[in-house]
Amino acid sequence: MCGIVGVTGNPNAVEILLNGLEQLEYRGYDSAGIYVNDQKGDDYLVKEKGRIADLRAEVSADVHGSTGIGHTRWATHGVPSKENAHPHVSNDKRFYLVHNGGIGNFTELKETYLQDVTLVSETDTEVIVQLVAKFAREGLSTKEAFKKVLGLVDESSSYAFLLLDREDPDTLYVAKNKSPLLIGVGDGFNVVCSDDLAMLKETHDFIELVDGEIVILKPTSITIEDPAGQVVDRKPFHVDTDPAQAQKGAYPFYMLKEIDEQPGVMRNLIKEYIAEDGSIKIDADLLKAMADSDRIYIVAAGTSYHAGLVGKELFEKLIQVPTEVHVASEFAYNPPLLSAKPFFIFLSQSGETADSRQVLTQVNQAGYPSLTITNVMNSTLSREATYTLLLYAGPEIAVASTKAYTGQIALEAILAKALGVYKQIATIKDFDVAAELTKAANGMQELVDEKGKIEKIAADMLKDTRNAFYIGRTMDYAIVQEAALKLKEVSYIQTEGFASGELKHGTIALIQENTPVVAIITDKKTANHTRSNAQEVKARGANVLYIVSRDLATPTDQIVLPEITPLLSALVAIVPTQLLAYYASIQRGYDVDKPRNLAKSVTVE
Ligand code: F6R
């Protein structure tokens, strides 16, 4: 989704903004822009549809300044275009604004206050900057005008705003509600960003902001005010991430790098959560809160939701805790009847997904305990849940999630083990989670080492097809849903992940000569059933690929999975499907890291 950067007090502002926007490219965008002021009264507003490279090409050598704001836009209100790109500027050319999020009542605000103002874009953001200018013209100071506008924005809105007044050009006015935003503390200068990765070259010390606060940011001062106007004192937190971790290195694409990093993610999780003696290093308060509950509700979106489906199996099969998994955007507006003592787990790589946050807000209002499992320290979902467990997967840059999915499953397994021990479930001692995750790491390594084979299968099966199917039963049904999402989102092949027993109830009508069908078989109970279903589609012309656990494999199965406990088969079975998606995308000529229409962190509902 949209990205925001800002800087005040650094003569290198143009490069800091452009570099920051480049670091945010992975989040998905369709246009970008920067505004800088050179303090001598000269303004530079440069916007471009397309890539940051196009914007960079437009920025001539005479564009310079020490304060500025920048933005990558993922279109919501109005098509991707230069006019709709941010920063937006008031008609009197005094105020410049960038915005992440959406203003629910912008049409009403426009009709009520701006009847006499001609707007040049279709965006909700322009309404905000024109309103600030109007109230300033009526005599309010910039801060008062900004606060007045924030007060007019309705409840449904979300925003991260950076406002610059060219009459006071080294001051940035910053505000946020629901959309992520951080202040970065520099030496003699300060920065703002929607994602710390954007500013790691400038600083590793960041201050989080809370909804409703506004910040007056100057080169050597940071004043945070709460909604009542009281000054808030908040210390920065330190981010250890090495900016190099967020680079591709020798890899052609982040997605391939991140697929390859999965064995390392398993080992990191073992190191962070499992002691030498096998005991699990998870806060006893968290385990007590879970043990006191009568049902776990896992809430998530997309790939994280699919990791939740595997989590349900782990919590129910290993420790007999009833568990439901819900799509966040559905739960928020159509919640199920809850049990008497629910415990909520939010799975979110980014920790910023608006749909999940909407549910967490309701959960907090109801006073229920919650845990966020996330890859991003101090992210919104992490700050707002009762407990947090981190994935330690390193930055995930490719839009399509890979290592976060396997990391989430591994951490769910560690949590299930810890809870089983806490609840003294006798059978949990048979589940040696460190040994299983080590097996997973080794198995993943075996599979990523077989890339050439999978690249060839992708070329044979997927290069020219219009559609494809993944099929499986029980745990394999959970896995095929993720495998199908991965393939469709990066290759644009219309792909369905299907419970193979359901095929005959309608979907088999879509099978034609050469339709690709991938059968995943890791569950002994249903292996023969899935094989029969695969035979049925084969008899109707399908081109079938079998991905099968070693103990269930036959000599003709094309991909045989290394051994692992069936409850964790997703950790290895998903790897060849991630590689199939990656190669299908490349072979069809797409930018696999930035699939069309998608954003890395979905911060609007
Ligand atoms: C797909 C993908 C998305 C995310 C979803 C939730 O590859 O990455 O489906 O899983 O947008 O995002 P997080 O996990 O950040 O809450």
XYZ file of C-alpha atoms and ligand atoms in Angstrom:
621
model
C 0.000 0.000 0.000
C 1.005 3.655 -0.035
C 4.328 4.614 1.508
C 5.287 7.853 3.226
C 8.652 9.481 3.840
C 9.612 12.887 5.175
C 12.741 14.660 6.354
C 13.541 17.960 7.998
C 16.942 19.555 8.468
C 19.123 17.500 6.159
C 20.689 19.110 3.058
C 20.538 15.703 1.420
C 16.718 15.704 1.570
C 16.137 14.820 -2.098
C 18.299 11.695 -1.963
C 16.881 10.677 1.434
C 13.339 10.925 0.053
C 14.084 9.097 -3.185
C 16.062 6.373 -1.466
C 13.304 6.024 1.143
C 10.696 5.631 -1.584
C 12.854 3.009 -3.304
C 12.974 1.029 -0.057
C 9.163 1.179 0.049
C 8.699 0.042 -3.546
C 8.099 -3.524 -2.401
C 4.844 -2.523 -0.734
C 3.169 -1.990 -4.093
C 2.350 1.374 -5.726
C 1.454 2.887 -9.061
C 2.710 6.486 -8.852
C 5.038 8.522 -6.679
C 6.105 12.055 -5.882
C 8.234 14.315 -3.734
C 8.083 17.924 -2.603
C 11.135 19.763 -1.309
C 11.627 23.350 -0.285
C 15.083 24.902 -0.497
C 14.416 27.376 2.350
C 14.994 30.280 -0.046
C 11.411 30.184 -1.141
C 11.879 27.807 -4.089
C 9.525 24.847 -4.298
C 10.069 21.625 -6.132
C 7.102 19.348 -6.643
C 7.852 16.343 -8.843
C 5.309 13.558 -9.453
C 5.255 10.661 -11.869
C 3.013 7.739 -12.741
C 4.933 4.444 -12.767
C 8.124 3.468 -10.999
C 10.447 5.416 -8.673
C 13.061 5.129 -11.423
C 10.721 7.269 -13.574
C 10.377 9.791 -10.762
C 14.154 9.857 -10.249
C 14.616 10.557 -13.950
C 12.316 13.594 -13.605
C 14.228 15.030 -10.650
C 16.795 17.359 -12.173
C 20.021 18.443 -10.493
C 18.582 21.806 -9.484
C 15.982 20.144 -7.256
C 17.390 20.484 -3.747
C 16.394 21.368 -0.229
C 16.718 20.215 3.346
C 13.071 19.535 4.141
C 10.599 17.541 2.134
C 7.940 14.887 1.903
C 7.503 11.935 -0.445
C 4.915 9.299 -1.243
C 4.262 6.117 -3.174
C 0.573 5.837 -4.068
C -1.505 2.679 -4.431
C -4.643 4.039 -6.066
C -7.901 4.021 -4.093
C -9.744 7.264 -4.920
C -9.060 7.951 -8.609
C -6.960 6.228 -11.245
C -3.156 6.045 -11.078
C -2.046 9.346 -12.701
C 0.273 12.275 -12.201
C -2.643 14.461 -11.037
C -3.760 11.959 -8.425
C -0.199 11.234 -7.222
C 0.905 12.836 -3.931
C 2.056 15.291 -2.619
C -1.100 17.312 -3.074
C -0.941 21.066 -2.901
C -3.474 23.699 -1.871
C -4.599 26.118 -4.584
C -2.750 28.998 -2.885
C 0.432 26.829 -3.136
C 1.084 27.241 0.568
C 0.448 23.712 1.899
C 1.754 20.347 0.661
C 0.419 17.034 1.952
C 1.009 13.295 1.625
C -1.459 10.761 2.997
C -1.788 7.022 3.549
C -5.246 5.638 4.252
C -8.726 6.723 3.231
C -11.050 9.550 4.297
C -14.562 8.112 4.574
C -16.452 11.436 4.494
C -14.345 13.336 1.955
C -17.272 13.938 -0.412
C -19.317 15.422 2.403
C -16.361 17.603 3.513
C -15.910 18.807 -0.047
C -19.588 19.696 -0.406
C -19.788 21.390 2.976
C -16.599 23.446 2.959
C -15.084 23.591 -0.505
C -17.907 24.543 -2.855
C -15.879 27.516 -4.103
C -12.608 25.591 -4.506
C -11.627 23.897 -7.768
C -9.988 20.550 -7.096
C -7.450 19.258 -9.603
C -7.425 15.588 -8.557
C -9.996 12.910 -7.767
C -8.417 12.125 -4.398
C -9.679 12.369 -0.837
C -6.237 13.722 0.117
C -6.601 16.904 -1.900
C -9.763 17.733 0.042
C -7.718 17.660 3.248
C -4.967 19.976 2.019
C -7.488 22.430 0.563
C -9.354 22.438 3.875
C -6.168 23.202 5.836
C -5.506 26.124 3.456
C -9.077 27.398 3.829
C -8.931 27.399 7.629
C -5.478 29.026 7.557
C -6.841 31.759 5.287
C -9.617 32.287 7.812
C -6.987 33.107 10.419
C -6.024 29.830 12.120
C -2.369 28.919 12.629
C -1.166 25.913 10.624
C -1.356 23.662 13.668
C -4.852 24.858 14.540
C -6.037 24.471 10.961
C -4.553 20.963 10.773
C -6.166 19.957 14.077
C -9.488 21.391 12.977
C -9.412 19.283 9.812
C -8.466 16.158 11.774
C -11.504 16.814 13.932
C -13.772 16.866 10.872
C -12.633 13.512 9.526
C -15.110 10.750 10.389
C -14.615 7.564 12.412
C -14.365 5.281 9.405
C -11.322 7.146 8.092
C -7.703 6.130 8.364
C -4.729 8.362 7.843
C -1.034 8.986 8.191
C -0.448 12.620 7.170
C 2.679 14.688 6.588
C 1.909 18.358 6.049
C 4.370 21.045 5.050
C 3.692 24.789 5.159
C 6.014 26.663 2.795
C 5.820 29.720 5.059
C 7.558 27.693 7.782
C 9.447 25.233 5.618
C 11.558 23.344 8.147
C 8.529 22.144 10.120
C 6.618 18.949 9.353
C 3.132 18.485 10.817
C 2.500 14.802 11.349
C -0.655 12.929 12.380
C -1.875 9.359 12.310
C -4.985 7.300 12.880
C -5.008 3.561 12.042
C -2.282 3.881 9.364
C 1.292 3.151 10.456
C 3.812 5.973 10.932
C 7.141 6.285 12.741
C 9.400 9.221 13.590
C 13.101 8.506 12.963
C 15.580 10.335 15.171
C 18.592 11.672 13.276
C 21.672 13.619 14.346
C 20.698 17.238 13.694
C 17.767 16.205 11.531
C 14.629 14.088 11.824
C 12.724 11.825 9.485
C 9.259 10.271 9.235
C 8.293 7.032 7.522
C 5.498 4.524 7.266
C 7.971 1.610 7.506
C 11.348 1.676 9.271
C 13.028 0.003 6.265
C 12.657 3.312 4.392
C 14.984 5.161 6.753
C 17.465 2.557 8.029
C 20.229 4.335 6.109
C 19.562 7.480 8.154
C 18.790 6.098 11.617
C 18.032 2.971 13.646
C 16.165 4.858 16.392
C 12.438 5.286 15.946
C 9.534 6.623 17.951
C 6.156 4.977 17.526
C 3.032 7.127 17.314
C -0.359 6.403 18.787
C -3.644 7.076 16.983
C -4.880 10.598 17.478
C -1.481 12.132 18.264
C 0.024 14.940 16.253
C 3.722 15.718 16.007
C 5.489 18.985 15.257
C 8.765 17.888 13.752
C 11.709 20.264 13.348
C 15.359 19.527 12.586
C 16.303 19.346 16.255
C 13.020 18.841 18.082
C 10.155 16.358 18.138
C 7.003 17.479 19.934
C 4.314 14.835 20.284
C 0.888 15.972 21.472
C -2.013 13.783 22.488
C -5.547 14.627 21.291
C -6.060 16.833 24.378
C -2.978 18.884 23.435
C -0.798 17.487 26.246
C 2.860 16.952 25.320
C 3.810 13.266 25.396
C 7.319 12.113 26.305
C 8.177 8.903 24.474
C 11.609 7.324 24.168
C 12.803 5.908 20.850
C 13.202 2.165 20.340
C 16.168 0.707 18.496
C 15.771 -1.363 15.343
C 18.616 -3.822 14.826
C 17.751 -4.776 11.256
C 20.819 -4.575 9.053
C 19.776 -2.673 5.902
C 21.687 -5.362 3.961
C 19.081 -7.934 5.096
C 16.594 -5.994 3.035
C 18.775 -6.218 -0.103
C 18.537 -8.929 -2.764
C 22.285 -9.520 -2.966
C 23.064 -11.954 -5.760
C 19.429 -13.070 -6.103
C 17.465 -11.935 -9.149
C 14.320 -11.493 -7.028
C 13.429 -11.188 -3.356
C 10.879 -13.979 -3.591
C 13.573 -16.525 -4.477
C 15.838 -15.230 -1.713
C 13.019 -15.496 0.806
C 12.075 -19.029 -0.288
C 15.720 -19.989 0.206
C 15.830 -18.356 3.633
C 13.182 -20.660 5.089
C 15.535 -23.268 6.579
C 17.289 -20.366 8.348
C 13.958 -19.072 9.681
C 13.275 -22.486 11.244
C 16.704 -22.416 12.913
C 16.196 -18.846 14.166
C 12.909 -19.822 15.759
C 14.537 -22.780 17.493
C 17.303 -20.482 18.761
C 14.900 -17.777 19.975
C 12.264 -19.976 21.592
C 13.744 -23.331 22.566
C 16.364 -23.717 25.297
C 19.172 -26.299 25.205
C 17.200 -28.555 27.579
C 14.177 -28.463 25.260
C 12.108 -26.138 27.442
C 10.221 -23.406 25.620
C 11.023 -19.756 26.253
C 7.511 -18.298 26.178
C 6.118 -15.985 28.835
C 4.170 -17.948 31.479
C 1.556 -15.153 31.641
C 0.713 -15.763 28.007
C 0.444 -19.526 28.566
C -1.760 -18.964 31.617
C -4.079 -16.663 29.647
C -4.346 -19.312 26.937
C -4.833 -22.121 29.440
C -7.590 -20.120 31.171
C -9.502 -19.804 27.921
C -11.893 -22.380 26.505
C -11.355 -21.734 22.785
C -8.762 -20.168 20.507
C -9.883 -17.863 17.701
C -7.227 -17.332 15.037
C -7.913 -14.206 12.974
C -5.891 -13.330 9.877
C -5.943 -12.527 6.163
C -4.556 -14.172 3.019
C -1.462 -16.277 3.519
C -1.525 -15.683 7.271
C -5.070 -17.060 7.334
C -3.748 -20.177 5.604
C -1.037 -20.499 8.268
C -3.896 -20.263 10.769
C -5.610 -23.266 9.159
C -2.524 -25.335 9.957
C -2.419 -23.812 13.447
C -5.938 -25.113 14.116
C -4.742 -28.659 13.358
C -1.780 -28.209 15.711
C -3.797 -26.838 18.637
C -6.594 -29.371 18.254
C -4.574 -32.506 17.407
C -1.614 -31.922 19.708
C -3.273 -30.432 22.771
C -7.036 -30.801 22.218
C -7.815 -27.076 22.421
C -10.849 -26.191 20.280
C -9.712 -23.685 17.680
C -11.509 -21.665 15.037
C -9.851 -19.814 12.173
C -11.480 -16.723 10.713
C -10.874 -14.372 7.815
C -10.403 -11.006 9.522
C -12.487 -8.931 7.096
C -15.470 -11.254 7.644
C -15.089 -11.610 11.384
C -15.063 -7.834 11.841
C -18.614 -7.397 10.550
C -20.103 -10.859 11.091
C -18.510 -12.327 14.199
C -19.407 -15.884 15.225
C -21.050 -16.647 18.552
C -18.087 -16.619 20.902
C -17.375 -19.153 23.624
C -17.428 -18.056 27.275
C -13.654 -17.503 27.505
C -12.172 -16.820 24.104
C -8.477 -16.238 23.424
C -7.532 -14.485 20.186
C -4.456 -15.043 18.054
C -3.746 -12.513 15.305
C -1.391 -13.821 12.651
C 0.120 -11.041 10.574
C 3.497 -10.825 8.880
C 3.352 -7.031 8.729
C 1.412 -6.437 11.932
C -0.414 -3.667 10.087
C -3.276 -5.352 8.224
C -6.311 -3.093 8.642
C -8.827 -5.955 8.530
C -7.132 -7.726 11.436
C -6.721 -4.486 13.317
C -10.439 -3.829 13.048
C -11.081 -7.139 14.835
C -8.382 -6.485 17.442
C -9.993 -3.139 18.292
C -13.296 -4.949 18.947
C -11.519 -7.653 20.955
C -9.844 -5.000 23.107
C -13.151 -3.200 23.628
C -14.658 -6.469 24.844
C -11.666 -7.033 27.149
C -10.595 -10.408 25.722
C -6.936 -11.474 25.880
C -5.008 -11.630 22.623
C -1.680 -12.525 21.070
C -0.166 -11.152 17.877
C 2.283 -13.347 15.990
C 4.140 -11.015 13.657
C 7.411 -10.381 11.884
C 7.508 -6.679 12.726
C 8.483 -5.480 16.169
C 6.379 -2.554 17.440
C 3.881 -2.923 14.610
C 0.329 -1.786 15.352
C -1.105 -5.266 15.976
C 1.844 -6.061 18.199
C 1.434 -2.908 20.276
C -2.285 -3.317 20.679
C -2.541 -7.014 21.525
C -2.005 -8.254 25.063
C 0.984 -10.385 24.017
C 3.353 -10.579 21.048
C 5.554 -13.322 19.651
C 7.993 -12.369 16.907
C 8.811 -14.476 13.860
C 12.477 -13.426 13.548
C 12.233 -14.114 9.815
C 14.081 -10.953 8.714
C 12.402 -8.423 6.405
C 10.010 -10.013 3.914
C 10.160 -7.773 0.865
C 8.514 -9.764 -1.957
C 4.799 -9.039 -1.985
C 3.990 -12.761 -2.024
C 4.569 -14.095 1.459
C 6.727 -17.223 1.782
C 9.029 -17.346 4.786
C 6.450 -15.625 7.012
C 3.969 -18.450 6.265
C 6.362 -21.217 7.285
C 7.613 -19.094 10.201
C 4.046 -18.639 11.471
C 3.381 -22.388 11.306
C 6.635 -23.211 13.103
C 5.854 -20.681 15.841
C 2.323 -22.066 16.220
C 3.914 -25.499 16.731
C 6.264 -24.104 19.383
C 3.334 -22.386 21.099
C 1.230 -25.567 21.025
C 4.104 -27.481 22.592
C 4.555 -24.830 25.308
C 0.839 -24.778 26.071
C 0.701 -28.577 26.117
C 3.524 -28.687 28.671
C 1.866 -25.903 30.702
C -1.447 -27.769 30.717
C 0.362 -31.040 31.459
C -1.104 -32.836 28.473
C 0.536 -36.256 28.759
C 1.000 -36.908 25.037
C 2.812 -33.639 24.349
C 6.113 -35.144 25.458
C 6.067 -37.233 22.260
C 6.156 -34.049 20.189
C 9.813 -32.998 20.095
C 9.290 -29.640 18.451
C 12.995 -28.731 18.165
C 13.747 -32.042 16.437
C 10.756 -31.623 14.112
C 11.703 -28.082 13.145
C 15.277 -29.201 12.541
C 13.911 -31.927 10.250
C 11.788 -29.273 8.539
C 14.840 -27.054 8.013
C 16.807 -29.932 6.486
C 13.851 -31.001 4.353
C 13.306 -27.463 3.081
C 16.983 -27.298 2.185
C 16.718 -30.531 0.164
C 13.768 -29.052 -1.724
C 15.261 -25.647 -2.463
C 18.350 -27.450 -3.733
C 16.114 -29.097 -6.374
C 15.144 -25.843 -8.041
C 16.164 -26.908 -11.531
C 13.685 -29.776 -11.483
C 10.817 -27.540 -10.377
C 11.734 -24.863 -12.911
C 11.372 -27.492 -15.635
C 8.029 -28.740 -14.315
C 6.744 -25.138 -14.246
C 7.839 -24.635 -17.858
C 6.114 -27.865 -18.963
C 2.897 -27.421 -17.015
C 2.255 -23.766 -16.337
C 3.865 -21.609 -18.976
C 0.829 -21.256 -21.229
C -2.113 -22.421 -19.174
C -5.108 -20.235 -18.378
C -6.085 -22.038 -15.201
C -4.815 -24.627 -12.724
C -5.971 -26.584 -9.686
C -4.389 -27.703 -6.454
C -6.196 -30.540 -4.682
C -5.834 -32.234 -1.298
C -7.754 -33.389 1.748
C -7.597 -32.596 5.493
C -4.194 -30.996 6.235
C -3.427 -31.116 2.533
C -6.551 -29.057 1.883
C -5.125 -26.338 4.143
C -1.845 -26.518 2.205
C -3.402 -26.393 -1.274
C -5.280 -23.209 -0.428
C -1.973 -21.449 0.208
C -0.311 -23.108 -2.819
C -3.132 -21.856 -5.055
C -2.958 -18.307 -3.678
C 0.785 -18.238 -4.309
C 0.438 -19.362 -7.910
C -2.441 -17.058 -8.807
C -1.028 -13.912 -7.228
C 2.328 -13.957 -8.990
C 1.588 -15.752 -12.283
C -2.013 -14.527 -12.848
C -3.013 -18.112 -13.681
C -6.541 -18.556 -12.384
C -5.916 -21.169 -9.691
C -8.205 -22.882 -7.225
C -7.153 -24.763 -4.111
C -9.742 -27.461 -3.701
C -10.811 -30.111 -1.202
C -10.337 -32.960 -3.631
C -13.500 -34.720 -2.461
C -15.491 -31.683 -3.581
C -14.324 -31.836 -7.191
C -17.057 -34.202 -8.283
C -19.660 -31.876 -6.818
C -19.241 -29.337 -9.581
C -15.719 -28.125 -10.238
C -14.637 -31.174 -12.225
C -16.657 -29.638 -15.069
C -13.717 -27.261 -15.576
C -11.214 -30.028 -16.298
C -10.178 -30.202 -19.952
C -7.336 -31.640 -22.001
C -4.065 -30.555 -20.301
C -5.598 -28.638 -17.383
C -2.831 -28.629 -14.736
C -3.879 -30.328 -11.479
C -1.416 -30.612 -8.605
C -2.314 -33.207 -5.977
C -0.700 -32.805 -2.571
C -0.679 -35.998 -0.523
C 0.826 -36.013 2.957
C -2.096 -37.416 4.972
C -2.107 -41.198 5.232
C -5.831 -41.475 6.006
C -6.857 -39.764 2.806
C -3.918 -40.554 0.501
C -5.829 -43.158 -1.493
C -8.879 -40.953 -1.771
C -6.859 -38.063 -3.174
C -5.098 -40.429 -5.578
C -8.493 -41.622 -6.821
C -9.620 -38.020 -7.306
C -6.421 -37.308 -9.219
C -7.113 -40.353 -11.414
C -10.610 -39.053 -12.096
C -9.300 -35.743 -13.418
C -6.539 -37.506 -15.327
C -9.168 -39.649 -17.049
C -10.710 -36.368 -18.248
C -7.475 -35.073 -19.734
C -5.823 -33.276 -16.781
C -2.057 -33.032 -16.562
C -1.447 -34.249 -12.995
C 1.568 -33.441 -10.817
C 1.926 -35.381 -7.569
C 3.655 -33.852 -4.539
C 3.762 -36.666 -1.991
C 5.355 -37.494 1.380
C 8.136 -40.050 1.153
C 6.207 -42.718 3.118
C 3.183 -42.425 0.817
C 5.000 -42.016 -2.501
C 4.910 -44.319 -5.528
C 7.765 -44.566 -8.050
C 5.976 -42.340 -10.572
C 5.255 -39.415 -8.218
C 7.228 -36.449 -9.543
C 8.006 -34.616 -6.276
C 8.718 -36.599 -3.134
C 8.788 -34.721 0.165
C 11.374 -35.302 2.877
C 10.152 -36.937 6.054
C 8.493 -34.902 8.790
C 5.652 -35.421 11.255
C 2.369 -35.232 9.301
C 1.193 -32.316 11.481
C 4.017 -30.195 10.069
C 3.895 -31.461 6.493
C 2.927 -27.930 5.349
C 6.453 -26.758 6.146
C 7.951 -28.922 3.422
C 5.009 -29.413 1.054
C 4.640 -25.686 0.492
C 8.208 -25.221 -0.743
C 7.847 -26.818 -4.204
C 4.584 -24.914 -4.678
C 6.291 -21.608 -3.847
C 8.981 -22.456 -6.401
C 6.368 -23.446 -8.997
C 4.695 -20.056 -8.496
C 8.008 -18.227 -8.707
C 9.108 -19.930 -11.932
C 5.671 -19.699 -13.542
C 5.713 -15.941 -12.965
C 9.235 -15.492 -14.348
C 8.588 -17.741 -17.346
C 5.450 -15.778 -18.189
C 7.491 -12.578 -18.082
C 6.233 -10.906 -14.892
C 7.891 -8.982 -12.079
C 7.424 -11.675 -9.453
C 8.240 -9.386 -6.518
C 5.616 -6.802 -7.414
C 2.530 -8.513 -8.777
C -0.006 -6.193 -10.346
C -2.667 -4.596 -8.134
C -1.158 -6.003 -4.938
C 0.379 -4.302 -1.943
C 2.635 -5.793 0.694
C 0.935 -4.394 3.715
C -2.793 -3.872 3.344
C -3.502 -0.903 5.578
C -7.015 -0.108 4.341
C -10.080 -2.275 4.908
C -0.064 -13.274 -0.045
C 0.060 -12.312 1.023
C -1.177 -11.758 1.614
C -0.973 -11.486 3.109
C -2.192 -10.763 3.683
C -2.069 -10.540 5.172
O 1.171 -13.749 -0.453
O 1.138 -11.943 1.399
O -2.254 -12.593 1.417
O -0.754 -12.689 3.767
O -2.342 -9.516 3.043
O -0.934 -9.818 5.477
P -0.274 -9.847 6.904
O 0.240 -11.212 7.142
O 0.811 -8.820 6.852
O -1.366 -9.499 7.873
